[in-house]
Amino acid sequence: MNGHVKSMHFGQFMGPATTLLSLLLLMAVDSTRTVAASRNQQCGNSLQQTLKLTRLIQKESVDLIKTYKASQGEMSELLCKVSVTSVPDPNISGLEPSEKIVSIYTHIQAFLPHFKRVYEQQTDLQLPTSPLLTGLTRVSARSRDLATLVNLFYQKLFPNVPIQESAVDPTALPPPQNVFQQKVYGCVVLKTYKELLANVSKELRTLKNTVCRRRI
């Protein structure tokens, strides 16, 4: 009889305890999902902001190329068709998401000194009020902002493995050029950078559909 009573008491105790344990487990799972969903949203928002700026610069680069050609005088349509070796590669490399993001960052950084060189060359060829100089300054500044956003996004995903600045492999700037070579170089830099932005936009869309969702 005593054993039966003890069994009843144990059952009565375990009933509420099991229920409480189940509730705690459900709360823990729900909390984990909430945190994961929040991180996923932050990831998506950060990437969307980066993608938005990329598209803006991409649009401005198209207009800048038109402005560039209009300011170069005769044979301007042929300038971008001449082959130039001293311009960074517009193609994104890497297999893993971390490698692709680093590649995006380093490619953008690699173009910045070339923008500076083009601006310096065009300063000697254009009036100070030229819209080309204004456009070059704007795209260069926005590109620095874009590199910063890419770096911040990378740090959110991989906080323990920062991007090494030594990973940037800048393409050597061209030696002294005559006026025609300068015009060709500037046009090819802008055209190639527009191609890079198109590739960056494509890669960011892919990352948004894979990396951020994977974090849930």
mmCIF file with all atom_site columns, C-alpha atoms in Angstrom:
data_model
loop_
_atom_site.group_PDB
_atom_site.id
_atom_site.type_symbol
_atom_site.label_atom_id
_atom_site.label_alt_id
_atom_site.label_comp_id
_atom_site.label_asym_id
_atom_site.label_entity_id
_atom_site.label_seq_id
_atom_site.pdbx_PDB_ins_code
_atom_site.Cartn_x
_atom_site.Cartn_y
_atom_site.Cartn_z
_atom_site.occupancy
_atom_site.B_iso_or_equiv
_atom_site.pdbx_formal_charge
_atom_site.auth_seq_id
_atom_site.auth_comp_id
_atom_site.auth_asym_id
_atom_site.auth_atom_id
_atom_site.pdbx_PDB_model_num
ATOM 1   C CA . MET A 1 1   ? 0.000  0.000  0.000   1.00 0.00 ? 1   MET A CA 1
ATOM 2   C CA . ASN A 1 2   ? 2.818  2.322  0.879   1.00 0.00 ? 2   ASN A CA 1
ATOM 3   C CA . GLY A 1 3   ? 4.529  1.546  -2.428  1.00 0.00 ? 3   GLY A CA 1
ATOM 4   C CA . HIS A 1 4   ? 1.326  2.324  -4.285  1.00 0.00 ? 4   HIS A CA 1
ATOM 5   C CA . VAL A 1 5   ? 0.957  5.623  -2.462  1.00 0.00 ? 5   VAL A CA 1
ATOM 6   C CA . LYS A 1 6   ? 4.575  6.539  -3.188  1.00 0.00 ? 6   LYS A CA 1
ATOM 7   C CA . SER A 1 7   ? 4.036  5.692  -6.857  1.00 0.00 ? 7   SER A CA 1
ATOM 8   C CA . MET A 1 8   ? 0.972  7.951  -6.966  1.00 0.00 ? 8   MET A CA 1
ATOM 9   C CA . HIS A 1 9   ? 2.856  10.777 -5.302  1.00 0.00 ? 9   HIS A CA 1
ATOM 10  C CA . PHE A 1 10  ? 5.789  10.341 -7.730  1.00 0.00 ? 10  PHE A CA 1
ATOM 11  C CA . GLY A 1 11  ? 3.428  10.361 -10.699 1.00 0.00 ? 11  GLY A CA 1
ATOM 12  C CA . GLN A 1 12  ? 1.671  13.463 -9.410  1.00 0.00 ? 12  GLN A CA 1
ATOM 13  C CA . PHE A 1 13  ? 5.077  15.158 -9.009  1.00 0.00 ? 13  PHE A CA 1
ATOM 14  C CA . MET A 1 14  ? 6.458  14.113 -12.388 1.00 0.00 ? 14  MET A CA 1
ATOM 15  C CA . GLY A 1 15  ? 3.355  15.276 -14.263 1.00 0.00 ? 15  GLY A CA 1
ATOM 16  C CA . PRO A 1 16  ? 3.860  19.019 -13.571 1.00 0.00 ? 16  PRO A CA 1
ATOM 17  C CA . ALA A 1 17  ? 7.656  18.631 -13.760 1.00 0.00 ? 17  ALA A CA 1
ATOM 18  C CA . THR A 1 18  ? 7.461  17.067 -17.236 1.00 0.00 ? 18  THR A CA 1
ATOM 19  C CA . THR A 1 19  ? 5.073  19.763 -18.365 1.00 0.00 ? 19  THR A CA 1
ATOM 20  C CA . LEU A 1 20  ? 7.378  22.466 -17.024 1.00 0.00 ? 20  LEU A CA 1
ATOM 21  C CA . LEU A 1 21  ? 10.391 20.857 -18.709 1.00 0.00 ? 21  LEU A CA 1
ATOM 22  C CA . SER A 1 22  ? 8.541  20.693 -22.013 1.00 0.00 ? 22  SER A CA 1
ATOM 23  C CA . LEU A 1 23  ? 7.574  24.364 -21.727 1.00 0.00 ? 23  LEU A CA 1
ATOM 24  C CA . LEU A 1 24  ? 11.165 25.331 -20.960 1.00 0.00 ? 24  LEU A CA 1
ATOM 25  C CA . LEU A 1 25  ? 12.407 23.363 -23.966 1.00 0.00 ? 25  LEU A CA 1
ATOM 26  C CA . LEU A 1 26  ? 9.812  24.992 -26.209 1.00 0.00 ? 26  LEU A CA 1
ATOM 27  C CA . MET A 1 27  ? 10.777 28.428 -24.892 1.00 0.00 ? 27  MET A CA 1
ATOM 28  C CA . ALA A 1 28  ? 14.463 27.707 -25.529 1.00 0.00 ? 28  ALA A CA 1
ATOM 29  C CA . VAL A 1 29  ? 13.793 26.543 -29.084 1.00 0.00 ? 29  VAL A CA 1
ATOM 30  C CA . ASP A 1 30  ? 11.548 29.510 -29.736 1.00 0.00 ? 30  ASP A CA 1
ATOM 31  C CA . SER A 1 31  ? 14.176 31.888 -28.332 1.00 0.00 ? 31  SER A CA 1
ATOM 32  C CA . THR A 1 32  ? 16.856 30.322 -30.530 1.00 0.00 ? 32  THR A CA 1
ATOM 33  C CA . ARG A 1 33  ? 14.653 30.704 -33.577 1.00 0.00 ? 33  ARG A CA 1
ATOM 34  C CA . THR A 1 34  ? 13.881 34.317 -32.682 1.00 0.00 ? 34  THR A CA 1
ATOM 35  C CA . VAL A 1 35  ? 17.578 35.154 -32.290 1.00 0.00 ? 35  VAL A CA 1
ATOM 36  C CA . ALA A 1 36  ? 18.424 33.359 -35.542 1.00 0.00 ? 36  ALA A CA 1
ATOM 37  C CA . ALA A 1 37  ? 15.614 35.150 -37.381 1.00 0.00 ? 37  ALA A CA 1
ATOM 38  C CA . SER A 1 38  ? 16.848 38.472 -36.017 1.00 0.00 ? 38  SER A CA 1
ATOM 39  C CA . ARG A 1 39  ? 20.400 37.743 -37.170 1.00 0.00 ? 39  ARG A CA 1
ATOM 40  C CA . ASN A 1 40  ? 19.098 36.669 -40.548 1.00 0.00 ? 40  ASN A CA 1
ATOM 41  C CA . GLN A 1 41  ? 17.176 39.932 -40.873 1.00 0.00 ? 41  GLN A CA 1
ATOM 42  C CA . GLN A 1 42  ? 20.247 41.961 -39.909 1.00 0.00 ? 42  GLN A CA 1
ATOM 43  C CA . CYS A 1 43  ? 22.295 40.031 -42.441 1.00 0.00 ? 43  CYS A CA 1
ATOM 44  C CA . GLY A 1 44  ? 19.694 40.668 -45.143 1.00 0.00 ? 44  GLY A CA 1
ATOM 45  C CA . ASN A 1 45  ? 19.377 44.359 -44.272 1.00 0.00 ? 45  ASN A CA 1
ATOM 46  C CA . SER A 1 46  ? 23.143 44.876 -44.327 1.00 0.00 ? 46  SER A CA 1
ATOM 47  C CA . LEU A 1 47  ? 23.477 43.101 -47.637 1.00 0.00 ? 47  LEU A CA 1
ATOM 48  C CA . GLN A 1 48  ? 20.505 44.978 -49.107 1.00 0.00 ? 48  GLN A CA 1
ATOM 49  C CA . GLN A 1 49  ? 22.115 48.291 -48.162 1.00 0.00 ? 49  GLN A CA 1
ATOM 50  C CA . THR A 1 50  ? 25.347 47.217 -49.851 1.00 0.00 ? 50  THR A CA 1
ATOM 51  C CA . LEU A 1 51  ? 23.469 46.045 -52.936 1.00 0.00 ? 51  LEU A CA 1
ATOM 52  C CA . LYS A 1 52  ? 21.528 49.316 -53.109 1.00 0.00 ? 52  LYS A CA 1
ATOM 53  C CA . LEU A 1 53  ? 24.729 51.382 -53.117 1.00 0.00 ? 53  LEU A CA 1
ATOM 54  C CA . THR A 1 54  ? 26.281 49.065 -55.715 1.00 0.00 ? 54  THR A CA 1
ATOM 55  C CA . ARG A 1 55  ? 23.340 49.613 -58.052 1.00 0.00 ? 55  ARG A CA 1
ATOM 56  C CA . LEU A 1 56  ? 23.505 53.375 -57.518 1.00 0.00 ? 56  LEU A CA 1
ATOM 57  C CA . ILE A 1 57  ? 27.210 53.505 -58.412 1.00 0.00 ? 57  ILE A CA 1
ATOM 58  C CA . GLN A 1 58  ? 26.544 51.187 -61.342 1.00 0.00 ? 58  GLN A CA 1
ATOM 59  C CA . LYS A 1 59  ? 23.944 53.606 -62.695 1.00 0.00 ? 59  LYS A CA 1
ATOM 60  C CA . GLU A 1 60  ? 26.207 56.596 -62.095 1.00 0.00 ? 60  GLU A CA 1
ATOM 61  C CA . SER A 1 61  ? 29.105 54.836 -63.824 1.00 0.00 ? 61  SER A CA 1
ATOM 62  C CA . VAL A 1 62  ? 27.000 54.432 -66.968 1.00 0.00 ? 62  VAL A CA 1
ATOM 63  C CA . ASP A 1 63  ? 26.267 58.170 -66.959 1.00 0.00 ? 63  ASP A CA 1
ATOM 64  C CA . LEU A 1 64  ? 29.912 58.919 -66.166 1.00 0.00 ? 64  LEU A CA 1
ATOM 65  C CA . ILE A 1 65  ? 31.136 57.009 -69.211 1.00 0.00 ? 65  ILE A CA 1
ATOM 66  C CA . LYS A 1 66  ? 28.788 59.054 -71.405 1.00 0.00 ? 66  LYS A CA 1
ATOM 67  C CA . THR A 1 67  ? 30.076 62.258 -69.808 1.00 0.00 ? 67  THR A CA 1
ATOM 68  C CA . TYR A 1 68  ? 33.643 61.055 -70.260 1.00 0.00 ? 68  TYR A CA 1
ATOM 69  C CA . LYS A 1 69  ? 33.210 60.351 -73.964 1.00 0.00 ? 69  LYS A CA 1
ATOM 70  C CA . ALA A 1 70  ? 31.456 63.672 -74.535 1.00 0.00 ? 70  ALA A CA 1
ATOM 71  C CA . SER A 1 71  ? 34.383 65.526 -72.971 1.00 0.00 ? 71  SER A CA 1
ATOM 72  C CA . GLN A 1 72  ? 37.190 63.849 -74.933 1.00 0.00 ? 72  GLN A CA 1
ATOM 73  C CA . GLY A 1 73  ? 36.579 65.390 -78.350 1.00 0.00 ? 73  GLY A CA 1
ATOM 74  C CA . GLU A 1 74  ? 37.108 63.502 -81.610 1.00 0.00 ? 74  GLU A CA 1
ATOM 75  C CA . MET A 1 75  ? 37.295 59.698 -81.791 1.00 0.00 ? 75  MET A CA 1
ATOM 76  C CA . SER A 1 76  ? 35.787 59.399 -78.311 1.00 0.00 ? 76  SER A CA 1
ATOM 77  C CA . GLU A 1 77  ? 33.772 56.302 -79.265 1.00 0.00 ? 77  GLU A CA 1
ATOM 78  C CA . LEU A 1 78  ? 36.981 54.429 -80.057 1.00 0.00 ? 78  LEU A CA 1
ATOM 79  C CA . LEU A 1 79  ? 38.671 55.158 -76.749 1.00 0.00 ? 79  LEU A CA 1
ATOM 80  C CA . CYS A 1 80  ? 37.079 52.308 -74.763 1.00 0.00 ? 80  CYS A CA 1
ATOM 81  C CA . LYS A 1 81  ? 37.828 49.767 -77.487 1.00 0.00 ? 81  LYS A CA 1
ATOM 82  C CA . VAL A 1 82  ? 41.600 50.042 -77.225 1.00 0.00 ? 82  VAL A CA 1
ATOM 83  C CA . SER A 1 83  ? 43.295 47.304 -75.192 1.00 0.00 ? 83  SER A CA 1
ATOM 84  C CA . VAL A 1 84  ? 44.904 48.410 -71.911 1.00 0.00 ? 84  VAL A CA 1
ATOM 85  C CA . THR A 1 85  ? 46.782 46.036 -69.585 1.00 0.00 ? 85  THR A CA 1
ATOM 86  C CA . SER A 1 86  ? 47.244 48.290 -66.551 1.00 0.00 ? 86  SER A CA 1
ATOM 87  C CA . VAL A 1 87  ? 43.620 48.039 -65.350 1.00 0.00 ? 87  VAL A CA 1
ATOM 88  C CA . PRO A 1 88  ? 42.317 45.712 -62.568 1.00 0.00 ? 88  PRO A CA 1
ATOM 89  C CA . ASP A 1 89  ? 40.401 42.560 -63.468 1.00 0.00 ? 89  ASP A CA 1
ATOM 90  C CA . PRO A 1 90  ? 36.601 42.994 -63.089 1.00 0.00 ? 90  PRO A CA 1
ATOM 91  C CA . ASN A 1 91  ? 35.921 39.318 -62.328 1.00 0.00 ? 91  ASN A CA 1
ATOM 92  C CA . ILE A 1 92  ? 35.115 38.150 -58.784 1.00 0.00 ? 92  ILE A CA 1
ATOM 93  C CA . SER A 1 93  ? 37.066 35.099 -57.618 1.00 0.00 ? 93  SER A CA 1
ATOM 94  C CA . GLY A 1 94  ? 36.636 32.516 -54.875 1.00 0.00 ? 94  GLY A CA 1
ATOM 95  C CA . LEU A 1 95  ? 34.425 29.505 -54.178 1.00 0.00 ? 95  LEU A CA 1
ATOM 96  C CA . GLU A 1 96  ? 33.323 30.072 -50.580 1.00 0.00 ? 96  GLU A CA 1
ATOM 97  C CA . PRO A 1 97  ? 31.188 33.081 -49.553 1.00 0.00 ? 97  PRO A CA 1
ATOM 98  C CA . SER A 1 98  ? 34.038 34.450 -47.432 1.00 0.00 ? 98  SER A CA 1
ATOM 99  C CA . GLU A 1 99  ? 36.387 34.314 -50.420 1.00 0.00 ? 99  GLU A CA 1
ATOM 100 C CA . LYS A 1 100 ? 33.880 36.027 -52.686 1.00 0.00 ? 100 LYS A CA 1
ATOM 101 C CA . ILE A 1 101 ? 33.269 38.868 -50.218 1.00 0.00 ? 101 ILE A CA 1
ATOM 102 C CA . VAL A 1 102 ? 37.013 39.399 -49.783 1.00 0.00 ? 102 VAL A CA 1
ATOM 103 C CA . SER A 1 103 ? 37.390 39.402 -53.569 1.00 0.00 ? 103 SER A CA 1
ATOM 104 C CA . ILE A 1 104 ? 34.656 42.036 -53.911 1.00 0.00 ? 104 ILE A CA 1
ATOM 105 C CA . TYR A 1 105 ? 36.337 44.213 -51.305 1.00 0.00 ? 105 TYR A CA 1
ATOM 106 C CA . THR A 1 106 ? 39.841 43.898 -52.743 1.00 0.00 ? 106 THR A CA 1
ATOM 107 C CA . HIS A 1 107 ? 38.669 44.538 -56.316 1.00 0.00 ? 107 HIS A CA 1
ATOM 108 C CA . ILE A 1 108 ? 36.903 47.753 -55.323 1.00 0.00 ? 108 ILE A CA 1
ATOM 109 C CA . GLN A 1 109 ? 39.966 48.872 -53.375 1.00 0.00 ? 109 GLN A CA 1
ATOM 110 C CA . ALA A 1 110 ? 42.212 48.063 -56.334 1.00 0.00 ? 110 ALA A CA 1
ATOM 111 C CA . PHE A 1 111 ? 40.313 50.513 -58.566 1.00 0.00 ? 111 PHE A CA 1
ATOM 112 C CA . LEU A 1 112 ? 40.619 53.496 -56.198 1.00 0.00 ? 112 LEU A CA 1
ATOM 113 C CA . PRO A 1 113 ? 44.201 54.487 -57.158 1.00 0.00 ? 113 PRO A CA 1
ATOM 114 C CA . HIS A 1 114 ? 43.213 54.238 -60.816 1.00 0.00 ? 114 HIS A CA 1
ATOM 115 C CA . PHE A 1 115 ? 40.311 56.635 -60.238 1.00 0.00 ? 115 PHE A CA 1
ATOM 116 C CA . LYS A 1 116 ? 42.765 59.020 -58.627 1.00 0.00 ? 116 LYS A CA 1
ATOM 117 C CA . ARG A 1 117 ? 45.122 58.778 -61.602 1.00 0.00 ? 117 ARG A CA 1
ATOM 118 C CA . VAL A 1 118 ? 42.292 59.357 -64.097 1.00 0.00 ? 118 VAL A CA 1
ATOM 119 C CA . TYR A 1 119 ? 41.121 62.371 -62.094 1.00 0.00 ? 119 TYR A CA 1
ATOM 120 C CA . GLU A 1 120 ? 44.635 63.827 -62.044 1.00 0.00 ? 120 GLU A CA 1
ATOM 121 C CA . GLN A 1 121 ? 45.021 63.333 -65.785 1.00 0.00 ? 121 GLN A CA 1
ATOM 122 C CA . GLN A 1 122 ? 41.621 64.808 -66.590 1.00 0.00 ? 122 GLN A CA 1
ATOM 123 C CA . THR A 1 123 ? 42.310 67.807 -64.351 1.00 0.00 ? 123 THR A CA 1
ATOM 124 C CA . ASP A 1 124 ? 44.988 68.794 -66.862 1.00 0.00 ? 124 ASP A CA 1
ATOM 125 C CA . LEU A 1 125 ? 42.601 68.281 -69.795 1.00 0.00 ? 125 LEU A CA 1
ATOM 126 C CA . GLN A 1 126 ? 39.319 69.713 -68.453 1.00 0.00 ? 126 GLN A CA 1
ATOM 127 C CA . LEU A 1 127 ? 38.094 72.997 -67.034 1.00 0.00 ? 127 LEU A CA 1
ATOM 128 C CA . PRO A 1 128 ? 37.778 73.074 -63.214 1.00 0.00 ? 128 PRO A CA 1
ATOM 129 C CA . THR A 1 129 ? 33.996 73.248 -63.574 1.00 0.00 ? 129 THR A CA 1
ATOM 130 C CA . SER A 1 130 ? 33.836 70.177 -65.807 1.00 0.00 ? 130 SER A CA 1
ATOM 131 C CA . PRO A 1 131 ? 30.984 67.769 -64.893 1.00 0.00 ? 131 PRO A CA 1
ATOM 132 C CA . LEU A 1 132 ? 33.425 64.951 -65.618 1.00 0.00 ? 132 LEU A CA 1
ATOM 133 C CA . LEU A 1 133 ? 35.623 65.923 -62.676 1.00 0.00 ? 133 LEU A CA 1
ATOM 134 C CA . THR A 1 134 ? 32.553 66.159 -60.453 1.00 0.00 ? 134 THR A CA 1
ATOM 135 C CA . GLY A 1 135 ? 31.368 62.728 -61.598 1.00 0.00 ? 135 GLY A CA 1
ATOM 136 C CA . LEU A 1 136 ? 34.781 61.146 -61.054 1.00 0.00 ? 136 LEU A CA 1
ATOM 137 C CA . THR A 1 137 ? 34.926 62.568 -57.526 1.00 0.00 ? 137 THR A CA 1
ATOM 138 C CA . ARG A 1 138 ? 31.416 61.300 -56.737 1.00 0.00 ? 138 ARG A CA 1
ATOM 139 C CA . VAL A 1 139 ? 31.952 57.756 -58.021 1.00 0.00 ? 139 VAL A CA 1
ATOM 140 C CA . SER A 1 140 ? 35.306 57.507 -56.270 1.00 0.00 ? 140 SER A CA 1
ATOM 141 C CA . ALA A 1 141 ? 33.812 58.643 -52.938 1.00 0.00 ? 141 ALA A CA 1
ATOM 142 C CA . ARG A 1 142 ? 30.838 56.293 -53.231 1.00 0.00 ? 142 ARG A CA 1
ATOM 143 C CA . SER A 1 143 ? 33.202 53.432 -54.084 1.00 0.00 ? 143 SER A CA 1
ATOM 144 C CA . ARG A 1 144 ? 35.105 54.030 -50.851 1.00 0.00 ? 144 ARG A CA 1
ATOM 145 C CA . ASP A 1 145 ? 31.792 53.896 -48.997 1.00 0.00 ? 145 ASP A CA 1
ATOM 146 C CA . LEU A 1 146 ? 30.924 50.666 -50.806 1.00 0.00 ? 146 LEU A CA 1
ATOM 147 C CA . ALA A 1 147 ? 34.235 49.081 -49.808 1.00 0.00 ? 147 ALA A CA 1
ATOM 148 C CA . THR A 1 148 ? 33.497 50.043 -46.199 1.00 0.00 ? 148 THR A CA 1
ATOM 149 C CA . LEU A 1 149 ? 30.025 48.456 -46.334 1.00 0.00 ? 149 LEU A CA 1
ATOM 150 C CA . VAL A 1 150 ? 31.432 45.258 -47.827 1.00 0.00 ? 150 VAL A CA 1
ATOM 151 C CA . ASN A 1 151 ? 34.059 45.132 -45.088 1.00 0.00 ? 151 ASN A CA 1
ATOM 152 C CA . LEU A 1 152 ? 31.445 45.664 -42.357 1.00 0.00 ? 152 LEU A CA 1
ATOM 153 C CA . PHE A 1 153 ? 29.228 42.949 -43.833 1.00 0.00 ? 153 PHE A CA 1
ATOM 154 C CA . TYR A 1 154 ? 32.186 40.573 -43.907 1.00 0.00 ? 154 TYR A CA 1
ATOM 155 C CA . GLN A 1 155 ? 32.993 41.333 -40.259 1.00 0.00 ? 155 GLN A CA 1
ATOM 156 C CA . LYS A 1 156 ? 29.408 40.503 -39.245 1.00 0.00 ? 156 LYS A CA 1
ATOM 157 C CA . LEU A 1 157 ? 29.640 37.105 -40.908 1.00 0.00 ? 157 LEU A CA 1
ATOM 158 C CA . PHE A 1 158 ? 33.250 36.319 -40.009 1.00 0.00 ? 158 PHE A CA 1
ATOM 159 C CA . PRO A 1 159 ? 34.147 38.422 -36.933 1.00 0.00 ? 159 PRO A CA 1
ATOM 160 C CA . ASN A 1 160 ? 37.201 36.348 -36.050 1.00 0.00 ? 160 ASN A CA 1
ATOM 161 C CA . VAL A 1 161 ? 38.861 36.518 -39.479 1.00 0.00 ? 161 VAL A CA 1
ATOM 162 C CA . PRO A 1 162 ? 39.324 40.168 -40.493 1.00 0.00 ? 162 PRO A CA 1
ATOM 163 C CA . ILE A 1 163 ? 40.171 41.107 -44.062 1.00 0.00 ? 163 ILE A CA 1
ATOM 164 C CA . GLN A 1 164 ? 43.887 41.676 -44.423 1.00 0.00 ? 164 GLN A CA 1
ATOM 165 C CA . GLU A 1 165 ? 44.738 44.854 -46.310 1.00 0.00 ? 165 GLU A CA 1
ATOM 166 C CA . SER A 1 166 ? 47.699 42.963 -47.736 1.00 0.00 ? 166 SER A CA 1
ATOM 167 C CA . ALA A 1 167 ? 45.134 40.879 -49.624 1.00 0.00 ? 167 ALA A CA 1
ATOM 168 C CA . VAL A 1 168 ? 44.614 43.855 -51.944 1.00 0.00 ? 168 VAL A CA 1
ATOM 169 C CA . ASP A 1 169 ? 46.757 43.262 -55.014 1.00 0.00 ? 169 ASP A CA 1
ATOM 170 C CA . PRO A 1 170 ? 46.708 46.599 -56.831 1.00 0.00 ? 170 PRO A CA 1
ATOM 171 C CA . THR A 1 171 ? 47.339 46.634 -60.547 1.00 0.00 ? 171 THR A CA 1
ATOM 172 C CA . ALA A 1 172 ? 50.346 48.804 -61.282 1.00 0.00 ? 172 ALA A CA 1
ATOM 173 C CA . LEU A 1 173 ? 49.476 52.302 -62.433 1.00 0.00 ? 173 LEU A CA 1
ATOM 174 C CA . PRO A 1 174 ? 50.553 53.083 -65.995 1.00 0.00 ? 174 PRO A CA 1
ATOM 175 C CA . PRO A 1 175 ? 53.829 54.915 -66.705 1.00 0.00 ? 175 PRO A CA 1
ATOM 176 C CA . PRO A 1 176 ? 53.726 58.486 -68.082 1.00 0.00 ? 176 PRO A CA 1
ATOM 177 C CA . GLN A 1 177 ? 51.318 58.687 -71.021 1.00 0.00 ? 177 GLN A CA 1
ATOM 178 C CA . ASN A 1 178 ? 50.642 61.068 -73.870 1.00 0.00 ? 178 ASN A CA 1
ATOM 179 C CA . VAL A 1 179 ? 47.241 62.742 -74.142 1.00 0.00 ? 179 VAL A CA 1
ATOM 180 C CA . PHE A 1 180 ? 45.702 60.058 -76.334 1.00 0.00 ? 180 PHE A CA 1
ATOM 181 C CA . GLN A 1 181 ? 46.929 57.285 -74.023 1.00 0.00 ? 181 GLN A CA 1
ATOM 182 C CA . GLN A 1 182 ? 45.479 59.148 -71.051 1.00 0.00 ? 182 GLN A CA 1
ATOM 183 C CA . LYS A 1 183 ? 42.098 59.401 -72.750 1.00 0.00 ? 183 LYS A CA 1
ATOM 184 C CA . VAL A 1 184 ? 42.137 55.698 -73.594 1.00 0.00 ? 184 VAL A CA 1
ATOM 185 C CA . TYR A 1 185 ? 43.238 54.691 -70.103 1.00 0.00 ? 185 TYR A CA 1
ATOM 186 C CA . GLY A 1 186 ? 40.511 56.748 -68.423 1.00 0.00 ? 186 GLY A CA 1
ATOM 187 C CA . CYS A 1 187 ? 37.770 55.335 -70.597 1.00 0.00 ? 187 CYS A CA 1
ATOM 188 C CA . VAL A 1 188 ? 38.919 51.725 -70.104 1.00 0.00 ? 188 VAL A CA 1
ATOM 189 C CA . VAL A 1 189 ? 39.135 52.225 -66.324 1.00 0.00 ? 189 VAL A CA 1
ATOM 190 C CA . LEU A 1 190 ? 35.534 53.455 -66.196 1.00 0.00 ? 190 LEU A CA 1
ATOM 191 C CA . LYS A 1 191 ? 34.272 50.764 -68.569 1.00 0.00 ? 191 LYS A CA 1
ATOM 192 C CA . THR A 1 192 ? 36.020 47.979 -66.633 1.00 0.00 ? 192 THR A CA 1
ATOM 193 C CA . TYR A 1 193 ? 34.779 49.316 -63.306 1.00 0.00 ? 193 TYR A CA 1
ATOM 194 C CA . LYS A 1 194 ? 31.220 49.265 -64.648 1.00 0.00 ? 194 LYS A CA 1
ATOM 195 C CA . GLU A 1 195 ? 31.747 45.586 -65.476 1.00 0.00 ? 195 GLU A CA 1
ATOM 196 C CA . LEU A 1 196 ? 33.036 44.969 -61.945 1.00 0.00 ? 196 LEU A CA 1
ATOM 197 C CA . LEU A 1 197 ? 29.942 46.588 -60.435 1.00 0.00 ? 197 LEU A CA 1
ATOM 198 C CA . ALA A 1 198 ? 27.698 44.358 -62.556 1.00 0.00 ? 198 ALA A CA 1
ATOM 199 C CA . ASN A 1 199 ? 29.600 41.315 -61.258 1.00 0.00 ? 199 ASN A CA 1
ATOM 200 C CA . VAL A 1 200 ? 29.432 42.596 -57.667 1.00 0.00 ? 200 VAL A CA 1
ATOM 201 C CA . SER A 1 201 ? 25.682 43.125 -57.943 1.00 0.00 ? 201 SER A CA 1
ATOM 202 C CA . LYS A 1 202 ? 25.234 39.576 -59.210 1.00 0.00 ? 202 LYS A CA 1
ATOM 203 C CA . GLU A 1 203 ? 27.358 38.087 -56.420 1.00 0.00 ? 203 GLU A CA 1
ATOM 204 C CA . LEU A 1 204 ? 25.560 40.091 -53.710 1.00 0.00 ? 204 LEU A CA 1
ATOM 205 C CA . ARG A 1 205 ? 22.166 38.834 -54.905 1.00 0.00 ? 205 ARG A CA 1
ATOM 206 C CA . THR A 1 206 ? 23.466 35.276 -54.722 1.00 0.00 ? 206 THR A CA 1
ATOM 207 C CA . LEU A 1 207 ? 24.886 35.822 -51.233 1.00 0.00 ? 207 LEU A CA 1
ATOM 208 C CA . LYS A 1 208 ? 21.596 37.280 -50.045 1.00 0.00 ? 208 LYS A CA 1
ATOM 209 C CA . ASN A 1 209 ? 19.789 34.091 -51.051 1.00 0.00 ? 209 ASN A CA 1
ATOM 210 C CA . THR A 1 210 ? 22.379 31.774 -49.511 1.00 0.00 ? 210 THR A CA 1
ATOM 211 C CA . VAL A 1 211 ? 24.505 33.203 -46.700 1.00 0.00 ? 211 VAL A CA 1
ATOM 212 C CA . CYS A 1 212 ? 21.787 35.117 -44.848 1.00 0.00 ? 212 CYS A CA 1
ATOM 213 C CA . ARG A 1 213 ? 19.170 32.348 -45.045 1.00 0.00 ? 213 ARG A CA 1
ATOM 214 C CA . ARG A 1 214 ? 21.751 29.766 -44.016 1.00 0.00 ? 214 ARG A CA 1
ATOM 215 C CA . ARG A 1 215 ? 22.157 31.555 -40.694 1.00 0.00 ? 215 ARG A CA 1
ATOM 216 C CA . ILE A 1 216 ? 18.609 30.629 -39.556 1.00 0.00 ? 216 ILE A CA 1
#
